């Protein structure tokens, strides 16, 4: 009796009854999609940032082109190329993996710029101090520079993370049954667009609100990393 | 003789900062470098561990290691050169995300890969030596400038270098904190560390040095015992410089 949703279902009842499918969509797809792509995206971003600050042209140039291409084209277009475009050349990828690929490429590009800027913001004296105790460039980066860069990049990366939560709603357009697609499906049956889309918006808001609390906690814990 | 340097030169773009410098660094002796800003003294010091790579110059160490900077120098050779010296910076450059203790242990543990227990003992001993054993678990931002600089000295000593380099170690300090750092450096001089110190503290240079070197315009203008260079300089430029420092108004 709980999930009978039809055109006749009333406002409040519809709101309550739609909650479970939408939250299920969030738990099954929105949140995993966000977490997986964020982790993969950060790893990719680290790699790209390293390539960009390296002195080697062979590493530097592809990284610059990649970042420029991803940032210069709409995310929705990238999603469509991967999901609807690639099958044309015989490469068919399921909705969820398609979304993972597109969002990872996206996070990788934007976050690489954040990480690169954070690395460059660490004073030159830190590199020099590391060198004078005999560290190679890569050891200095790993032990001295990155831990400090992490603290600098937490606020902008949190922004990217929260944007990513909301961007995952675009995956509804390549048939991923995430939160917003659930809202769309119910709305298609009940025609109560306002109520259902506002409800979806509220759920996104709650998720993002919780995430910004987590961000504050992380920043406090990393505060000791900062020279005052 | 610990290190002999012949015809060292270094330019930044069109600006030739070091012009044909010859220096000898004696084992167990303290060499102070003084001179006006822009004279090239810090660059000379930074060339000694290749933080600035010289354009030319031949470094010959007492153990036979020879580097000729006119030829291509490999990364291994630069690393060997750096292992020989420890550096203390004007702005301390402590690692802000590590405690005083961890700043000191970082090099021996990570670079030299020495045993933990051994390094712990070494670090405690060194922090005691610079008078900061009770502060070893504090982060740099919890320490005063003078304390940070003393941790910086302990960090450099922990690598057990043969040569200690000081780049204006007290220039960033409040006047009342200078003494505690100079005291530590004097202690090292008594222990016969080989040291090169770039400094503006002429009185300190007089007390601690075996040899003083006055630089101006990328050249060594005068060098000799502290008595000679600081008290009865022969060169007009040295006289002018000392005059300006002693009677600033």
XYZ file of N, CA and C in Angstrom, chain A residues 122-137 139 142-148 223-228, chain B residues 46 49-52 79 82-83 85-87 89 92-98 102-103 106-107 110-111 139 141 155-156 159:
180
model
N 52.933 26.413 -2.372
C 53.836 26.082 -1.267
C 55.171 26.799 -1.504
N 55.663 27.536 -0.502
C 56.863 28.359 -0.719
C 58.054 27.543 -1.219
N 58.852 28.181 -2.071
C 60.035 27.558 -2.656
C 60.991 27.055 -1.568
N 61.008 27.766 -0.447
C 61.880 27.383 0.673
C 61.617 25.974 1.178
N 60.391 25.497 1.025
C 60.071 24.136 1.460
C 60.762 23.105 0.568
N 60.751 23.365 -0.745
C 61.489 22.494 -1.679
C 62.971 22.514 -1.327
N 63.485 23.722 -1.071
C 64.920 23.853 -0.815
C 65.310 23.149 0.478
N 64.471 23.323 1.516
C 64.782 22.665 2.787
C 64.810 21.150 2.586
N 63.874 20.640 1.799
C 63.829 19.205 1.524
C 65.078 18.764 0.763
N 65.480 19.588 -0.208
C 66.691 19.251 -0.984
C 67.923 19.219 -0.094
N 68.013 20.181 0.833
C 69.227 20.249 1.643
C 69.325 19.096 2.635
N 68.204 18.429 2.926
C 68.369 17.206 3.732
C 68.417 15.974 2.825
N 68.738 16.212 1.565
C 69.081 15.123 0.667
C 67.924 14.479 -0.081
N 66.735 15.111 -0.012
C 65.589 14.480 -0.674
C 65.631 14.691 -2.189
N 65.181 13.662 -2.911
C 64.984 13.818 -4.348
C 63.688 14.606 -4.535
N 63.457 15.041 -5.782
C 62.262 15.829 -6.068
C 60.992 15.050 -5.717
N 60.583 12.507 -3.585
C 60.418 12.331 -2.136
C 59.942 13.634 -1.505
N 56.276 14.080 -2.149
C 55.433 13.167 -1.405
C 55.419 13.487 0.098
N 56.593 13.759 0.652
C 56.695 13.907 2.105
C 56.451 15.335 2.593
N 56.845 16.312 1.783
C 56.849 17.695 2.267
C 55.800 18.561 1.567
N 55.764 18.500 0.246
C 54.933 19.452 -0.500
C 53.460 19.027 -0.516
N 53.192 17.774 -0.920
C 51.793 17.348 -1.038
C 51.005 17.444 0.271
N 51.568 17.011 1.411
C 50.775 17.125 2.643
C 50.336 18.563 2.925
N 51.186 19.523 2.570
C 50.802 20.916 2.779
C 49.825 21.370 1.707
N 44.183 21.698 10.234
C 44.661 23.035 10.546
C 46.093 23.072 11.053
N 46.513 21.994 11.709
C 47.875 21.977 12.233
C 48.907 22.015 11.111
N 48.463 21.715 9.891
C 49.391 21.721 8.768
C 49.730 23.130 8.301
N 49.063 24.112 8.864
C 49.227 25.447 8.317
C 50.092 26.304 9.220
N 51.069 26.956 8.618
C 51.878 27.905 9.375
C 51.025 29.121 9.699
N 51.046 29.530 10.972
C 50.253 30.711 11.341
C 51.177 31.835 11.767
N 74.841 29.485 -1.496
C 73.894 28.549 -2.119
C 74.543 27.723 -3.224
N 76.116 24.155 -1.985
C 75.387 22.876 -2.020
C 74.498 22.791 -3.255
N 74.832 23.640 -4.215
C 74.164 23.601 -5.525
C 72.661 23.892 -5.453
N 72.224 24.630 -4.427
C 70.843 25.145 -4.482
C 70.751 26.117 -5.653
N 71.866 26.822 -5.912
C 72.045 27.501 -7.193
C 73.163 26.761 -7.903
N 73.616 15.136 -5.610
C 73.161 14.522 -4.360
C 74.334 14.299 -3.406
N 75.322 17.543 -1.927
C 74.375 18.018 -0.907
C 74.527 17.243 0.396
N 74.858 15.947 0.267
C 75.030 15.145 1.478
C 76.143 15.671 2.357
N 76.782 18.740 3.077
C 76.521 19.957 3.844
C 75.096 19.998 4.374
N 74.949 20.710 5.488
C 73.628 21.001 6.035
C 73.406 22.487 5.902
N 72.130 22.893 5.727
C 71.880 24.313 5.464
C 70.868 24.863 6.460
N 68.502 28.221 6.993
C 67.982 29.295 6.145
C 67.621 30.545 6.952
N 64.123 30.083 8.166
C 64.021 28.777 8.841
C 63.579 27.642 7.913
N 62.453 27.869 7.177
C 61.924 26.838 6.279
C 61.693 25.503 6.968
N 61.202 25.554 8.199
C 60.809 24.297 8.846
C 59.592 23.738 8.123
N 59.380 22.422 8.266
C 58.203 21.809 7.660
C 57.020 22.038 8.602
N 56.042 22.852 8.194
C 54.994 23.281 9.137
C 54.071 22.148 9.567
N 54.023 21.064 8.792
C 53.116 19.972 9.137
C 53.783 18.915 9.991
N 55.003 19.191 10.422
C 55.716 18.231 11.263
C 56.163 18.912 12.552
N 59.845 15.749 14.551
C 59.732 15.148 13.207
C 60.534 15.904 12.156
N 60.670 17.232 12.341
C 61.519 17.998 11.440
C 62.950 17.481 11.483
N 63.172 13.627 10.064
C 62.760 13.390 8.675
C 63.924 12.936 7.770
N 65.008 13.694 7.807
C 66.152 13.358 6.943
C 66.776 12.010 7.274
N 64.011 9.133 6.516
C 63.502 8.955 5.155
C 64.628 8.923 4.125
N 65.610 9.798 4.302
C 66.668 9.869 3.290
C 67.791 8.873 3.608
N 54.525 22.102 17.096
C 54.630 22.409 15.672
C 55.328 23.760 15.500
N 54.590 26.502 14.151
C 53.842 27.741 14.406
C 53.619 27.980 15.898
N 67.865 20.244 12.704
C 67.492 19.474 11.516
C 68.686 19.283 10.583
N 69.463 20.361 10.408
C 70.631 20.266 9.525
C 71.698 19.361 10.146
N 71.659 15.318 9.840
C 72.181 14.584 8.690
C 73.678 14.305 8.844
